[in-house]
PDB file of C-alpha atoms in Angstrom:
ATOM      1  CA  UNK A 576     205.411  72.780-101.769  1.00 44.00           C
ATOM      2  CA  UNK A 577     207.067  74.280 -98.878  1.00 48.00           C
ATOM      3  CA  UNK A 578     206.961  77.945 -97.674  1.00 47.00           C
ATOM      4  CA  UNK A 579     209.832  79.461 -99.735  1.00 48.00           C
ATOM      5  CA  UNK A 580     208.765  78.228-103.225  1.00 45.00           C
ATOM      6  CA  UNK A 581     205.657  79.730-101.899  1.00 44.00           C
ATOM      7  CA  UNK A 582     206.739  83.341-101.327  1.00 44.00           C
ATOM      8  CA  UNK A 583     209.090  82.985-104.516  1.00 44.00           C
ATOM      9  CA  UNK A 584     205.467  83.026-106.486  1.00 50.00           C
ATOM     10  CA  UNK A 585     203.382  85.783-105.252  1.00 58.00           C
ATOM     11  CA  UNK A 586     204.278  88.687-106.308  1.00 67.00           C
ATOM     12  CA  UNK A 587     205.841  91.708-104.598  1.00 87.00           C
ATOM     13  CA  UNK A 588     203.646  94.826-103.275  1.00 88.00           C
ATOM     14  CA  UNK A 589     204.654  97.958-104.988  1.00 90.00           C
ATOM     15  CA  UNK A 590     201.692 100.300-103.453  1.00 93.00           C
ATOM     16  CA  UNK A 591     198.779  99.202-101.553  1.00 94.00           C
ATOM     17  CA  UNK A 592     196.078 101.255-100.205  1.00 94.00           C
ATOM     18  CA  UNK A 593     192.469 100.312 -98.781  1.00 94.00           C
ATOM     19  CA  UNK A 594     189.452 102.565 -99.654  1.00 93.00           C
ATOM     20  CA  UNK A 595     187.473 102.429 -95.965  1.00 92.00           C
ATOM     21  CA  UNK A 596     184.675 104.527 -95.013  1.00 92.00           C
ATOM     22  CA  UNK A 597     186.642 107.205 -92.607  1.00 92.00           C
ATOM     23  CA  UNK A 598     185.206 106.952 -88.625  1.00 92.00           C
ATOM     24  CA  UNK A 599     182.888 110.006 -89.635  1.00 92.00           C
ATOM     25  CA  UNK A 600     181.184 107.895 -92.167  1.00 92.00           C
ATOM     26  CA  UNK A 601     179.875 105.811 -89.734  1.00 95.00           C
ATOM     27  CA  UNK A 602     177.656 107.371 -87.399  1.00 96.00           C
ATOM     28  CA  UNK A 603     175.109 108.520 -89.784  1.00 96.00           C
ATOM     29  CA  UNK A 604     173.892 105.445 -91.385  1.00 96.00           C
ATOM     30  CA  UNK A 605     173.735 103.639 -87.979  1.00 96.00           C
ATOM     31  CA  UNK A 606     171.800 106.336 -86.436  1.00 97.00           C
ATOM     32  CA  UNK A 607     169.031 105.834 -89.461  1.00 97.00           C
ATOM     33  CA  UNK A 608     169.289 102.318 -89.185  1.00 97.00           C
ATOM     34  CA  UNK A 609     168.281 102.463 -84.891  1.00 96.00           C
ATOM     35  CA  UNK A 610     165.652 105.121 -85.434  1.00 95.00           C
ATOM     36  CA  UNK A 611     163.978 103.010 -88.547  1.00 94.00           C
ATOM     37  CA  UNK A 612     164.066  99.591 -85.797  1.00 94.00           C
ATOM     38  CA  UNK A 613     162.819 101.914 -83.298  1.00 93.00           C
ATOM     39  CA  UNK A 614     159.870 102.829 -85.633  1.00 92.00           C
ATOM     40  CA  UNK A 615     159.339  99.273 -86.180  1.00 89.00           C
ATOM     41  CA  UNK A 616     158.956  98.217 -82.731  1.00 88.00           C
ATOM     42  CA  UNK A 617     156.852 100.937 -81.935  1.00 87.00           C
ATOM     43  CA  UNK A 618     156.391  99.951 -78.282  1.00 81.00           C
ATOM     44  CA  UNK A 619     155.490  96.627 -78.861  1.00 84.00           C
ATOM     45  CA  UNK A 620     156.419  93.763 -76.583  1.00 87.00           C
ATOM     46  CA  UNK A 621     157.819  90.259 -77.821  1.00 85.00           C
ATOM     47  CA  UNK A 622     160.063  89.658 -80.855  1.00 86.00           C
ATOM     48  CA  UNK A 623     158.905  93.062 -82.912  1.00 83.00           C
ATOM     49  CA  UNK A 624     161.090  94.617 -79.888  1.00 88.00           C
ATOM     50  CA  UNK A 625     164.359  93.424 -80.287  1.00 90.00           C
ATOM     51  CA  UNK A 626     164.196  91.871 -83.708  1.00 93.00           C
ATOM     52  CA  UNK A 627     164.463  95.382 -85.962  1.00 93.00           C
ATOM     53  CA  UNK A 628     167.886  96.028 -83.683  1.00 94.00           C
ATOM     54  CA  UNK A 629     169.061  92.797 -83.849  1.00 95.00           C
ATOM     55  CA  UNK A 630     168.429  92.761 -88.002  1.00 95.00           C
ATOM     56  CA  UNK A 631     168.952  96.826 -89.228  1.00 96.00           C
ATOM     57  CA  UNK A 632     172.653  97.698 -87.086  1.00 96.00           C
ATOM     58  CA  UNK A 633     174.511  94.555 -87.871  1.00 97.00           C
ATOM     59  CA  UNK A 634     173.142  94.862 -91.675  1.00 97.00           C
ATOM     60  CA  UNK A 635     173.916  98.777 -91.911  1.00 97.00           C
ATOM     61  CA  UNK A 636     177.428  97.838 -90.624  1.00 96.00           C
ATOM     62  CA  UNK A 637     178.397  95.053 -92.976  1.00 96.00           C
ATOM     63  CA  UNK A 638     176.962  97.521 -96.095  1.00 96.00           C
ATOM     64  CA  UNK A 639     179.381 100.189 -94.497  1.00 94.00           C
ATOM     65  CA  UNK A 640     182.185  97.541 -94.194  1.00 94.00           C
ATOM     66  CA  UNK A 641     181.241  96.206 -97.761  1.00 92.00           C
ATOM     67  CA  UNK A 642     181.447  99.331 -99.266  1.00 89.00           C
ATOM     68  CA  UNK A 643     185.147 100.215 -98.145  1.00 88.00           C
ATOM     69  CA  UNK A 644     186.715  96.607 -98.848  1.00 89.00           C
ATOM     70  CA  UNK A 645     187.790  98.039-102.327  1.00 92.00           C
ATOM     71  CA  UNK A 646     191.748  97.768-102.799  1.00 94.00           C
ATOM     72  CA  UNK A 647     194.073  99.946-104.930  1.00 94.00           C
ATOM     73  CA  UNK A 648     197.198  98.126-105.132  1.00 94.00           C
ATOM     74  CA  UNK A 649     200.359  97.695-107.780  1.00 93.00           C
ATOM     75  CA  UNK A 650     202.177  94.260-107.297  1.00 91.00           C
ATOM     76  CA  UNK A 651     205.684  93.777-108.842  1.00 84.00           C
ATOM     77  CA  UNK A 652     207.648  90.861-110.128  1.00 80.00           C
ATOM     78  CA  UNK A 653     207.905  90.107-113.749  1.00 83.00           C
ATOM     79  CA  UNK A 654     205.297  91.624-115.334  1.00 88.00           C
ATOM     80  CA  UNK A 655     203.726  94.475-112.383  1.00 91.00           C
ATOM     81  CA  UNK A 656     200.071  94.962-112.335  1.00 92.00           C
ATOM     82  CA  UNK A 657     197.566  97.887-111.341  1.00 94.00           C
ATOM     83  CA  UNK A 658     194.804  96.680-109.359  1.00 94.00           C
ATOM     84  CA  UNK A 659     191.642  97.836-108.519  1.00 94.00           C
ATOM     85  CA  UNK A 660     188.951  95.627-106.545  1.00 92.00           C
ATOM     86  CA  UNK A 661     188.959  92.617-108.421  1.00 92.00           C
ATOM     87  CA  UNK A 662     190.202  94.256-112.159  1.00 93.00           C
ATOM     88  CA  UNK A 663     193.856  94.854-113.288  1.00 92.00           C
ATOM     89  CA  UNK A 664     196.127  96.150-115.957  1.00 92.00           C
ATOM     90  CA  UNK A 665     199.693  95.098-116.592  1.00 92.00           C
ATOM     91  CA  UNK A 666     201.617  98.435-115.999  1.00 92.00           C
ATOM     92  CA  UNK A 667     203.208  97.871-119.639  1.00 91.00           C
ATOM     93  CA  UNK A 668     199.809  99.656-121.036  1.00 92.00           C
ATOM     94  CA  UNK A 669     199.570 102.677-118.547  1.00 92.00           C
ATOM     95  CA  UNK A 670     200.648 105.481-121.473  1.00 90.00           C
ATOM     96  CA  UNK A 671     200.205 108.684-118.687  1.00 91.00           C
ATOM     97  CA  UNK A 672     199.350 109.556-115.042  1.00 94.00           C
ATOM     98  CA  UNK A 673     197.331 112.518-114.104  1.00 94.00           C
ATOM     99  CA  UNK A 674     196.456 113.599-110.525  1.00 95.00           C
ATOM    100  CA  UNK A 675     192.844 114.954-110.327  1.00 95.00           C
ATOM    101  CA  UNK A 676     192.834 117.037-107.514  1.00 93.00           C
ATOM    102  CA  UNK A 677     189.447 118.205-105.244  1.00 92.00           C
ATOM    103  CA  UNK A 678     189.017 121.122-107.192  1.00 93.00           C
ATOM    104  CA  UNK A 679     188.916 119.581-110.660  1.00 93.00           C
ATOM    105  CA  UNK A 680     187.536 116.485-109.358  1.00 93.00           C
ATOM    106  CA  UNK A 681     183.355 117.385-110.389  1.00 93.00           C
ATOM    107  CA  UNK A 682     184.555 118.050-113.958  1.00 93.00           C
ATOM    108  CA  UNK A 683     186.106 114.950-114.586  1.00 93.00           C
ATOM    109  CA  UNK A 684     183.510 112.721-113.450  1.00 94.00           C
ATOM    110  CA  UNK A 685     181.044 115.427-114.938  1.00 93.00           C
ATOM    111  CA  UNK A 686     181.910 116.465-118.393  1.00 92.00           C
ATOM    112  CA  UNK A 687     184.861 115.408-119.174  1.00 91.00           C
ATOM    113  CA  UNK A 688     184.491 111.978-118.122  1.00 92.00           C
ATOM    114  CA  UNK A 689     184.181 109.055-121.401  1.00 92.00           C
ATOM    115  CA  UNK A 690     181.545 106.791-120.783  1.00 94.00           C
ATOM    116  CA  UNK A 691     184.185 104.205-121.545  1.00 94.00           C
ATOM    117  CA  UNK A 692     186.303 105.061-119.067  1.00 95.00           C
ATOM    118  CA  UNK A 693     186.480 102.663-116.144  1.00 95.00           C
ATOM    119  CA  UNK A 694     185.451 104.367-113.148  1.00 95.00           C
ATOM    120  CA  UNK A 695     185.683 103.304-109.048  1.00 95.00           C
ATOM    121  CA  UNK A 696     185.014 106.656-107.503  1.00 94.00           C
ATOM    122  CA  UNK A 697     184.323 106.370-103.719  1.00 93.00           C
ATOM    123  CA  UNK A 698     182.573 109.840-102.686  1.00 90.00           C
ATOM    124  CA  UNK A 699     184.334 109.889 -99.420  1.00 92.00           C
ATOM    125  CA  UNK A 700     187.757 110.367-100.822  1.00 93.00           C
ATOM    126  CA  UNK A 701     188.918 113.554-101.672  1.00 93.00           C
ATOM    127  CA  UNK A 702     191.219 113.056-104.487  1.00 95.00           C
ATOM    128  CA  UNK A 703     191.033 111.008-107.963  1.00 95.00           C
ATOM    129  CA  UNK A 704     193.973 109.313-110.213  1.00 95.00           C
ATOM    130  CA  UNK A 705     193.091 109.196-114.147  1.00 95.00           C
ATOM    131  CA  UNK A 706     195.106 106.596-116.136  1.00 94.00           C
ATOM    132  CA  UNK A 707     195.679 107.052-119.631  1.00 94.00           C
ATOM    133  CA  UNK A 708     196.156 103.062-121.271  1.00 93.00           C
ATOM    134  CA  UNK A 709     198.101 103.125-124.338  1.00 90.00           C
ATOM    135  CA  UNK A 710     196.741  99.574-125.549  1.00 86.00           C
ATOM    136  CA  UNK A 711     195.447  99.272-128.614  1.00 85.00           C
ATOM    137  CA  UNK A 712     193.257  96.470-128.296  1.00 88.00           C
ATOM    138  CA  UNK A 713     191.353  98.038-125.800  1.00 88.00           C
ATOM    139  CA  UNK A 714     188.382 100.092-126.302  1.00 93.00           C
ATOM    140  CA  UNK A 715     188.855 101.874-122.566  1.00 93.00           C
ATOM    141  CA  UNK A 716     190.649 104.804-123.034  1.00 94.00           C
ATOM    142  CA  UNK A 717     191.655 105.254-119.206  1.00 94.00           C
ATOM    143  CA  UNK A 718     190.858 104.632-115.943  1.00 95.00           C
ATOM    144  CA  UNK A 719     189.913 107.058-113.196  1.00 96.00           C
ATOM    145  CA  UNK A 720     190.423 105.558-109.631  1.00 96.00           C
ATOM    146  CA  UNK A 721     189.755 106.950-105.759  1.00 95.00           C
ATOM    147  CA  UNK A 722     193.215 107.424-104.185  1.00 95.00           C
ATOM    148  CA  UNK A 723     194.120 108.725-100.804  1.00 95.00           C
ATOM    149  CA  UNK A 724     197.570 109.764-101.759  1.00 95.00           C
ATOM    150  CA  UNK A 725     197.693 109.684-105.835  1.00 94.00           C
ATOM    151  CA  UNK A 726     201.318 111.403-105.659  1.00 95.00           C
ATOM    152  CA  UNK A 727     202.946 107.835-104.534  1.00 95.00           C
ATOM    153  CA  UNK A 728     200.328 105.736-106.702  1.00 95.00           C
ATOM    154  CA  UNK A 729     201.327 108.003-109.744  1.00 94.00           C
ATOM    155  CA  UNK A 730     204.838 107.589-108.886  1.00 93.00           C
ATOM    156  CA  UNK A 731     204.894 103.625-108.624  1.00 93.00           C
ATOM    157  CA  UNK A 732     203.351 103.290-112.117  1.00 92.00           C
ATOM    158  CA  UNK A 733     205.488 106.152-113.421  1.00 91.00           C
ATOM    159  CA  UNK A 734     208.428 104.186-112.577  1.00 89.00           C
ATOM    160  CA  UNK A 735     207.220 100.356-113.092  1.00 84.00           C
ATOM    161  CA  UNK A 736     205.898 101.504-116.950  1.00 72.00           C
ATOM    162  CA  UNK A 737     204.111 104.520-117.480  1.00 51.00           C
ATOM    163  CA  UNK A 738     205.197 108.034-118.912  1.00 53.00           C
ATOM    164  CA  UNK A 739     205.514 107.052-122.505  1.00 48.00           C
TER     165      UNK A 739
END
């Protein structure tokens, strides 16, 4: 297969966006990770002295890397899908978009938010995108998802199936 018939497969990006932990995030958990291998070594010589460092920071930093490798991405081509980590949704079923803003964003994970809703909230970013499915078959009734900018997100599946 060569490297056109290739391309011609996978499917066009409509919207991509990765959900990192911001620089800010950082600091923090590393600093509690140091001071928990310095209270480990405790002064002593040998391996108990370098082992705790060597162990906690790297471990604390691929947590911290783990925990911001989700993606929120829409791809295109025949039938476009709306992807989040590792589950998506052909854009045919997306009934209606609705930007959840900071201010309104405790109530809907609070109490307005159906326990059958599927949820990927990241606490770190500010503003939420709830996803109202119109498929039958499924017993979800929408999707809320972290966003850094849910005005283009919303947009792409407005225009590639949503809005009913």
């Amino acid at each position: 297969m060569n490297a056109r018939a290739r391309t011609r497969q996978q499917p066009s990006t409509l919207y991509v966006e990765r959900l990192y932990i911001p620089w800010w995030g950082w600091p923090l958990p590393l600093i509690g990770a140091a001071l928990l291998a310095a209270e480990i070594h405790m002064g002593y010589p040998g391996v108990r002295a370098w082992l705790p460092y060597v162990i906690l920071l790297p471990l604390v930093a691929l947590i911290l890397v783990g925990l911001g490798r989700i993606r929120v991405s829409v791809t295109g081509g025949a039938e476009p899908e709306f992807w989040v980590g590792d589950a998506h949704l052909p854009v045919r079923y997306v009934d209606r978009v609705e930007i959840i803003g900071k201010q309104h964003k405790r109530k809907a994970l609070g109490p307005e938010l159906d326990p059958a809703a599927f949820l990927v909230h990241r606490g770190w970013v500010p503003t939420l995108l709830r996803v109202w499915l119109a498929d039958p078959d499924d017993p979800t009734p929408y999707w809320v998802v972290s966003t850094r900018h849910p005005e283009r997100l919303a947009a792409v599946l407005r225009e590639h199936g949503g809005e009913h």
